[in-house]
CSV table of C-alpha atoms and ligand atoms in Angstrom, one decimal:
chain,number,residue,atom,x,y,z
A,1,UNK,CA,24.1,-17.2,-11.6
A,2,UNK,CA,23.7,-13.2,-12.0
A,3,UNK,CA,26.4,-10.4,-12.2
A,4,UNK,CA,28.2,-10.0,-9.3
A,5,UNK,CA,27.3,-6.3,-7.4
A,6,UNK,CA,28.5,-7.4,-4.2
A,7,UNK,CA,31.1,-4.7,-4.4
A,8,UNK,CA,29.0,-1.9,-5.2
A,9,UNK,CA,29.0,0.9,-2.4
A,10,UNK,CA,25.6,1.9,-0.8
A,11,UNK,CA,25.8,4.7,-3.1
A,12,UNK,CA,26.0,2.8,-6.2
A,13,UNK,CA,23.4,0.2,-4.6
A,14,UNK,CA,21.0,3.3,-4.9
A,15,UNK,CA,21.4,2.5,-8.8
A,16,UNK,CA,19.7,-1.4,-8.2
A,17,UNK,CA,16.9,0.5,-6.1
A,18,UNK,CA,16.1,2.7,-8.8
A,19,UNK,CA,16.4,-0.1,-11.7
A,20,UNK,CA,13.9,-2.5,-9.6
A,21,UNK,CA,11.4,0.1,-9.2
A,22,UNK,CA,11.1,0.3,-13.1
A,23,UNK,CA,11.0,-3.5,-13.2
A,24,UNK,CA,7.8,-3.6,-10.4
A,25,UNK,CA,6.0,-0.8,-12.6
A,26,UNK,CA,6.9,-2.8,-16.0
A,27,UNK,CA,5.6,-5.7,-14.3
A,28,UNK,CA,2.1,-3.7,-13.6
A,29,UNK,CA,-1.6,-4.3,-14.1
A,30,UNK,CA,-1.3,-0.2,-15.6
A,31,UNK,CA,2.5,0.4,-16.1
A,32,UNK,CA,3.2,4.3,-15.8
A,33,UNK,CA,6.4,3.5,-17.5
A,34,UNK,CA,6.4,0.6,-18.4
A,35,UNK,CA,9.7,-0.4,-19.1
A,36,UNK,CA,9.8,-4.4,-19.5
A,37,UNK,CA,13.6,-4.3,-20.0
A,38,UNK,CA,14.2,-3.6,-16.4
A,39,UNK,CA,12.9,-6.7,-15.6
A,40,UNK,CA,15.0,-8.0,-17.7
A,41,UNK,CA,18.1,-6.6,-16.1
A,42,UNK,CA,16.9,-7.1,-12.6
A,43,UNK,CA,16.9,-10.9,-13.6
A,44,UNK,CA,20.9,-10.9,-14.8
A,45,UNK,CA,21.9,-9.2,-11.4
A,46,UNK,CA,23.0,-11.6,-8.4
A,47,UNK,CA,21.2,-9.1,-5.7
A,48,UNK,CA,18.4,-9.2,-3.0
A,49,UNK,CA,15.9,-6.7,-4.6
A,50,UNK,CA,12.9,-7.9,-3.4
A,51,UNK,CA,15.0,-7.7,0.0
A,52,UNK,CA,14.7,-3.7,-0.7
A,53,UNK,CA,11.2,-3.1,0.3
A,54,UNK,CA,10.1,-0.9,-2.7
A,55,UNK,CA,6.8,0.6,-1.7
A,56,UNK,CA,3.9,1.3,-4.4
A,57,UNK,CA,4.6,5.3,-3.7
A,58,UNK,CA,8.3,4.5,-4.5
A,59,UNK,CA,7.6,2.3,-8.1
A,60,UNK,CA,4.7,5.1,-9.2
A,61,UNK,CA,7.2,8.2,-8.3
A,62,UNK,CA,10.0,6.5,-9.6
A,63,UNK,CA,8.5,5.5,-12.8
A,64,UNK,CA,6.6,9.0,-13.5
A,65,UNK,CA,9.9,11.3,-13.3
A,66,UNK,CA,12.0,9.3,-15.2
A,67,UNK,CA,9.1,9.4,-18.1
A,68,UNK,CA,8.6,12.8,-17.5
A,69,UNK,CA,12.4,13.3,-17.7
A,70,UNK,CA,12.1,10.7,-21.2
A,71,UNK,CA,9.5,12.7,-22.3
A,72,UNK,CA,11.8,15.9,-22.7
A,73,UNK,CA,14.2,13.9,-24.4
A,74,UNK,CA,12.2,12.8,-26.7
A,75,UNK,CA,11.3,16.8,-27.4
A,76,UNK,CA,14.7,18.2,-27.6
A,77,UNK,CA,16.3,15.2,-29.7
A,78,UNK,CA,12.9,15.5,-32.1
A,79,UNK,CA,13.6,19.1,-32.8
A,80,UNK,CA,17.9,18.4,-32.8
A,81,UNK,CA,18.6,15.3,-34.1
A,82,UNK,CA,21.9,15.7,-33.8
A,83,UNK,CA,22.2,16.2,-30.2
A,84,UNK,CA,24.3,14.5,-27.6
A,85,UNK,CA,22.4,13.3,-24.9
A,86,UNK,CA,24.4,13.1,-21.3
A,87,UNK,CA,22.9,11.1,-18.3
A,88,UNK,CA,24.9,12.0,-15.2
A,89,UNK,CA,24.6,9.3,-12.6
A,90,UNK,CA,22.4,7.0,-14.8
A,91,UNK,CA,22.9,4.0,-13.0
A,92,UNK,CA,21.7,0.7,-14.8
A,93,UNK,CA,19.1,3.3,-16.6
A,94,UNK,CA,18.5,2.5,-20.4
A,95,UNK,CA,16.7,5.7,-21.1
A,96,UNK,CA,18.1,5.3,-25.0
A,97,UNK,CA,16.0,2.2,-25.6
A,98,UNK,CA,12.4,3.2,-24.2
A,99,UNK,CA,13.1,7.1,-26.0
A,100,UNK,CA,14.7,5.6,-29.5
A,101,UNK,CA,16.2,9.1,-30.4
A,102,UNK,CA,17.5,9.9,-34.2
A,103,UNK,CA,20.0,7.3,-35.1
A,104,UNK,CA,22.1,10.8,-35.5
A,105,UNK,CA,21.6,11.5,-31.8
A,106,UNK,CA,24.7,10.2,-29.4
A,107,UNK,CA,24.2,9.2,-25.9
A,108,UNK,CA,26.5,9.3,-23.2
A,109,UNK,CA,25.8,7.8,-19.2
A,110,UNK,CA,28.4,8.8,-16.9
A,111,UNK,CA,28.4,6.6,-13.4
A,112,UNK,CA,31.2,5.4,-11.3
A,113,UNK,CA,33.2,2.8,-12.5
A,114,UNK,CA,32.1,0.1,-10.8
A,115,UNK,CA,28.2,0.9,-11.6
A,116,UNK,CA,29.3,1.3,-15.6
A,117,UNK,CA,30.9,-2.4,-15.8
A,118,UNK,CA,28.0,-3.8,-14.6
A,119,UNK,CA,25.9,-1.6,-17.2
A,120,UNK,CA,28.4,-2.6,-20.1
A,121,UNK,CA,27.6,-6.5,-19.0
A,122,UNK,CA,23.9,-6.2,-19.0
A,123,UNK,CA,23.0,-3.0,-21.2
A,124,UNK,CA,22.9,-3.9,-25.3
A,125,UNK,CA,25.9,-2.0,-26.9
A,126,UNK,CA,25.2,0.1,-30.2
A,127,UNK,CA,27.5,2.8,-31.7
A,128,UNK,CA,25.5,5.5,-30.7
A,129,UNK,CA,25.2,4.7,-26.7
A,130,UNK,CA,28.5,5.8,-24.8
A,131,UNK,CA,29.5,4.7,-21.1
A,132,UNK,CA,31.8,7.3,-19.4
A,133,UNK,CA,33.0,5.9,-15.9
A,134,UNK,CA,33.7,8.6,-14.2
A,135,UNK,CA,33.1,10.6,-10.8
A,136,UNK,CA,30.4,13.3,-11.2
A,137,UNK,CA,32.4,15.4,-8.9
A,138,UNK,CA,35.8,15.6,-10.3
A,139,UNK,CA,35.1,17.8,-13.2
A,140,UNK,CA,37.1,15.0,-15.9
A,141,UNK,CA,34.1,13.7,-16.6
A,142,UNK,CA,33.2,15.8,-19.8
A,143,UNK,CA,36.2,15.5,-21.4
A,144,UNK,CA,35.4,12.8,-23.4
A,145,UNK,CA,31.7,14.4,-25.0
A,146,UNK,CA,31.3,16.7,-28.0
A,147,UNK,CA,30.9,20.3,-26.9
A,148,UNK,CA,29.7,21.8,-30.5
A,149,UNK,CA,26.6,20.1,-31.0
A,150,UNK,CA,23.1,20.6,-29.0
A,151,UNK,CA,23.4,19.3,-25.8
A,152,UNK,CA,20.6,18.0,-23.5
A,153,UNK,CA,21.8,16.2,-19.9
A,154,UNK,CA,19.3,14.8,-17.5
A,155,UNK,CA,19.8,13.5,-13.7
A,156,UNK,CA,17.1,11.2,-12.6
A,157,UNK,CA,17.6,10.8,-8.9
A,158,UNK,CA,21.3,11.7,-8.3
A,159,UNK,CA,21.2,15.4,-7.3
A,160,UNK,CA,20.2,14.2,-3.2
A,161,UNK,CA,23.6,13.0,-3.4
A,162,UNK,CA,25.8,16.0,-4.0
A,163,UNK,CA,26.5,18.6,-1.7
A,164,UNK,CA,25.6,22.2,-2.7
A,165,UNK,CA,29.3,22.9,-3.3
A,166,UNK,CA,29.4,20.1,-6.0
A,167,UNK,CA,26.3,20.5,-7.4
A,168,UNK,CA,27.5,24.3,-8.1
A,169,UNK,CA,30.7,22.6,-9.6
A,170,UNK,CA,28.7,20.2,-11.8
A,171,UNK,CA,26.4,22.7,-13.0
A,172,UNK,CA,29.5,25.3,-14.0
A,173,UNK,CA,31.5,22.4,-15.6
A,174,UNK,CA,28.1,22.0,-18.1
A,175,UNK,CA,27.9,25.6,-18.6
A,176,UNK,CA,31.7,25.9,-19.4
A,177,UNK,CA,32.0,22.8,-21.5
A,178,UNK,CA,28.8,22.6,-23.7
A,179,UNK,CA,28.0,25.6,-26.1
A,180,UNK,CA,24.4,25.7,-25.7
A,181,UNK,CA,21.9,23.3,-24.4
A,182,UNK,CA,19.8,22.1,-21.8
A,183,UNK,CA,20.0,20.6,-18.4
A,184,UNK,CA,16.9,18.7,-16.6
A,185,UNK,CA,16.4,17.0,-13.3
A,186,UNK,CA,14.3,15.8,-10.4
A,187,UNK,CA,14.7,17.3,-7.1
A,188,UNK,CA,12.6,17.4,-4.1
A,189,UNK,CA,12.9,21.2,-3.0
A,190,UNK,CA,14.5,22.0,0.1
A,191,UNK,CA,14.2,19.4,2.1
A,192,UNK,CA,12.7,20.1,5.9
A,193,UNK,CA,14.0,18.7,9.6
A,194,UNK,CA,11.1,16.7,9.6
A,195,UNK,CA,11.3,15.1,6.2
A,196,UNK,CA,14.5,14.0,7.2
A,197,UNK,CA,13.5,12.3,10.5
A,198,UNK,CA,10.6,10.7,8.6
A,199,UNK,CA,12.3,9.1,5.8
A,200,UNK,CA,15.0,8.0,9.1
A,201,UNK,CA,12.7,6.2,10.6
A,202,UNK,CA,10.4,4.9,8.0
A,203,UNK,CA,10.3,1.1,8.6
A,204,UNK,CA,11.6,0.2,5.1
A,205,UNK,CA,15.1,-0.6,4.8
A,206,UNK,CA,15.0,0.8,1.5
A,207,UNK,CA,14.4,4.5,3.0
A,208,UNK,CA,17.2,4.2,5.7
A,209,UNK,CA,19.5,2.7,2.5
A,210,UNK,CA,19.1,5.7,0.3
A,211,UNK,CA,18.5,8.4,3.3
A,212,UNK,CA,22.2,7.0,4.7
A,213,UNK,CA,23.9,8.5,1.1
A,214,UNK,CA,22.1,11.8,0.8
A,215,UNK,CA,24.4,14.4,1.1
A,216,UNK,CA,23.1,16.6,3.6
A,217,UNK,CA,22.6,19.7,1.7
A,218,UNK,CA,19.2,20.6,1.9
A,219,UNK,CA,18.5,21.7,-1.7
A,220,UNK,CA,16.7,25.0,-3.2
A,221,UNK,CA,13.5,26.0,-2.9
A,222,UNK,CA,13.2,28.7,-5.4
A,223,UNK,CA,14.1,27.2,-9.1
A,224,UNK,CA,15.7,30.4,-10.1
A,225,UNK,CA,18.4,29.8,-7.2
A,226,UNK,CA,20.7,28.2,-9.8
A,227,UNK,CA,21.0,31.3,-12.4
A,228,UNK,CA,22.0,32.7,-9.5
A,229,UNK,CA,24.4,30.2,-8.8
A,230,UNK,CA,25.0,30.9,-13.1
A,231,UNK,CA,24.3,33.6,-14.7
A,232,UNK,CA,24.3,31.1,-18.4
A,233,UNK,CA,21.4,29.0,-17.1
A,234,UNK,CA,17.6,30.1,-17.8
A,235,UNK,CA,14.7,28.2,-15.7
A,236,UNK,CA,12.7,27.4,-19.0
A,237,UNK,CA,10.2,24.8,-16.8
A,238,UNK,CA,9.3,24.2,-13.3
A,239,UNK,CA,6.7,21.8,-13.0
A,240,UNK,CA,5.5,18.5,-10.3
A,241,UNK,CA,4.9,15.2,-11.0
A,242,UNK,CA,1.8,16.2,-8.5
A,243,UNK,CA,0.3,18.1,-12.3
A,244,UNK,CA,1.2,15.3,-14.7
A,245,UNK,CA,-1.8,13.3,-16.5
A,246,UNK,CA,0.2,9.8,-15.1
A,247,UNK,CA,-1.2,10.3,-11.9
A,248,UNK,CA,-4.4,9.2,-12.9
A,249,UNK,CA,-3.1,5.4,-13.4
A,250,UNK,CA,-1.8,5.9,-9.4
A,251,UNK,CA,-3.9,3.5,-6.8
A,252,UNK,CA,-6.6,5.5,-5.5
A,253,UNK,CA,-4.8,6.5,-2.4
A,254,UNK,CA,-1.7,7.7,-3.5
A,255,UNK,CA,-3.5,9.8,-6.7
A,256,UNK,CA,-5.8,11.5,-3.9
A,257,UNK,CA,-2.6,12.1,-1.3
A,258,UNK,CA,-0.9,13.3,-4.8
A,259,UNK,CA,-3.4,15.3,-6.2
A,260,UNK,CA,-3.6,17.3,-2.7
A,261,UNK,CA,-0.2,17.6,-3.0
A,262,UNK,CA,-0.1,19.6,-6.0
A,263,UNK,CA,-2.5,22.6,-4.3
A,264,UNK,CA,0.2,22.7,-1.5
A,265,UNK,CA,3.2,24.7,-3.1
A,266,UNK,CA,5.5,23.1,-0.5
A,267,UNK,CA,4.2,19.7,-1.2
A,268,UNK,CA,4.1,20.1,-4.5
A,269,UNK,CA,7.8,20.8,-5.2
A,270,UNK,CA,9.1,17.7,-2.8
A,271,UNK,CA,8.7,16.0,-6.7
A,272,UNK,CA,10.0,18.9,-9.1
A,273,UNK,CA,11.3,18.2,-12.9
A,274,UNK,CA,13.5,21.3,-13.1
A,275,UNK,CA,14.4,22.6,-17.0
A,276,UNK,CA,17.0,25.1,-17.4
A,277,UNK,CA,18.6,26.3,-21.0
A,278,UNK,CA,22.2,27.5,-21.7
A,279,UNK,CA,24.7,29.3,-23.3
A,280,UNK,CA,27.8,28.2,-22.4
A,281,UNK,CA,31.4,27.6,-22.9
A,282,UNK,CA,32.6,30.6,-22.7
B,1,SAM,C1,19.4,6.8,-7.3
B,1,SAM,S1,20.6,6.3,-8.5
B,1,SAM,C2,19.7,6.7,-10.0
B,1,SAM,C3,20.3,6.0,-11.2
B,1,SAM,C4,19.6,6.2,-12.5
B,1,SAM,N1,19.6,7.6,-12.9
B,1,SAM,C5,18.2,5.7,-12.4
B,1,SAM,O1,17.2,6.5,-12.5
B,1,SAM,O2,18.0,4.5,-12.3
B,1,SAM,C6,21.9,7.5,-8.3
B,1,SAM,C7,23.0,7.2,-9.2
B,1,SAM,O3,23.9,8.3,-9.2
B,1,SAM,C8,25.3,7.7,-9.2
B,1,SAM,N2,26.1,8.7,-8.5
B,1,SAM,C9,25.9,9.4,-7.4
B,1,SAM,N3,26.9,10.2,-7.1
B,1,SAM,C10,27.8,10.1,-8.2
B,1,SAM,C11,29.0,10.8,-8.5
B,1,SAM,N4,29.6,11.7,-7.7
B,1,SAM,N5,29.6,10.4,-9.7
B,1,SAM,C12,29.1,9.5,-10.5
B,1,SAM,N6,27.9,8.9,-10.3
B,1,SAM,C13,27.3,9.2,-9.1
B,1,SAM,C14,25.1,6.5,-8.3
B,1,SAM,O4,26.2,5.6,-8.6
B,1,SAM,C15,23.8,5.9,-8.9
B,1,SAM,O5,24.0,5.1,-10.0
């Protein structure tokens, strides 16, 4: 018998979608990620996640930005090895075991409560990796991280959630808590009328499970819109999953359809990584 997460809310169920679309692309003939320990985790959790309806455009997205996201850890923890690595909303994520930072590096994932007991049950523990339950949106949540030492956080999937009035809030609580650092994320751009009515009625319960727990703020279209928000944060890198080499190892289809999207500027940022650097706490 698996964990019990029969009393996560549908927004903390968003974690298990996220989790099993790592575990189809580990599973892969051509893993993008290919993270077999998802598997792994899927198998100790009591759930329906085949019952999701994870498309093949969901598992190659899914798995693509989170090793882009990886990818930048790896680079900032490689030139700081004494950073402190923060995952907001990182779900059942174990971005420390596929990125194996400096043993010097510390590692902190903030979720809801709920979400981080289930982590703590089926996550290894070391001394370096850190589980902060705590609500994203309350501003408590950083009291318990360093705010001396180099800082990189990363949100893989979570800012849909957050209305623009917390996502201002989160991004001024990093900015007054952490010296210096950086902050990178996935987001989709603004997000259009008919997007919204697409993903609706998309057949797949999976897209009416996540679409029901987005917060209804649209998002920003231009990357700078967040200095603006803070003067402390820099856009270093705007890029789209649309440009990354990965895309090659994407069924034929869905590399075409993604390929095309990255000459359409408006297409192209529905799948953004967003960098921005800092110099905070002040
Ligand atoms: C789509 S999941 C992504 C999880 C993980 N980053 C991953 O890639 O698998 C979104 C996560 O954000 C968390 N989350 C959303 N809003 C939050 C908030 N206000 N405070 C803490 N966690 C939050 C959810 O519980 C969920 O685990």
């Amino acid at each position: 018998m698996g964990i019990d997460v029969s009393g996560f809310t549908p927004l903390e169920e968003t974690a298990l979608l996220t989790l099993y679309a790592r575990a189809l692309d580990g599973r892969s003939r051509r893993p993008i990620l290919g993270d077999t320990r998802a598997a792994e985790v899927v198998a100790g959790i009591d759930y329906d996640f085949a019952g999701l309806g994870v498309v093949t455009s969901v598992v190659c997205q899914e798995a693509l930005r989170t090793k882009m996201l990886d990818d930048r850890v790896r680079a900032f923890t490689a030139g700081h090895p004494d950073a402190v690595v923060v995952d907001l909303g990182a779900g059942l994520d174990d971005g420390r075991c596929r990125v194996k930072p400096p043993a010097s590096t510390d590692w902190y994932s903030i979720d809801f409560p709920a979400v981080i007991a289930v982590r703590d049950a089926v996550l290894p523990r070391s001394a370096q990796a850190h589980s902060v339950a705590a609500t994203l949106t309350d501003g408590k949540w950083a009291e318990t991280i360093p705010t001396e030492r180099p800082v990189l956080l990363i949100a893989n999937g979570l800012l849909a959630f957050l209305s623009e009035t917390e996502t201002i809030a989160l991004f001024k609580r990093v900015t007054g808590h952490f010296q210096s650092g950086e902050l990178a994320f996935n987001d989709y751009g603004r997000i259009g009328r008919a997007s919204r009515i697409a993903v609706k009625i998309a057949p797949q319960r999976m897209f009416k499970a996540v679409s029901s727990q987005w917060s209804g703020y649209a998002g920003f279209k231009d990357a700078h819109q967040p200095e603006v928000w803070d003067p402390r944060m820099k856009l270093v890198e705007e890029t789209s999953l649309a440009f990354a080499p990965e895309v090659e190892l994407f069924p034929t289809w869905l590399r075409l359809a993604t390929r095309l999207s990255g000459r359409i500027p408006v297409m192209a940022r529905k799948a953004r990584i967003l960098r921005y650097s800092f110099q905070g706490g002040f």
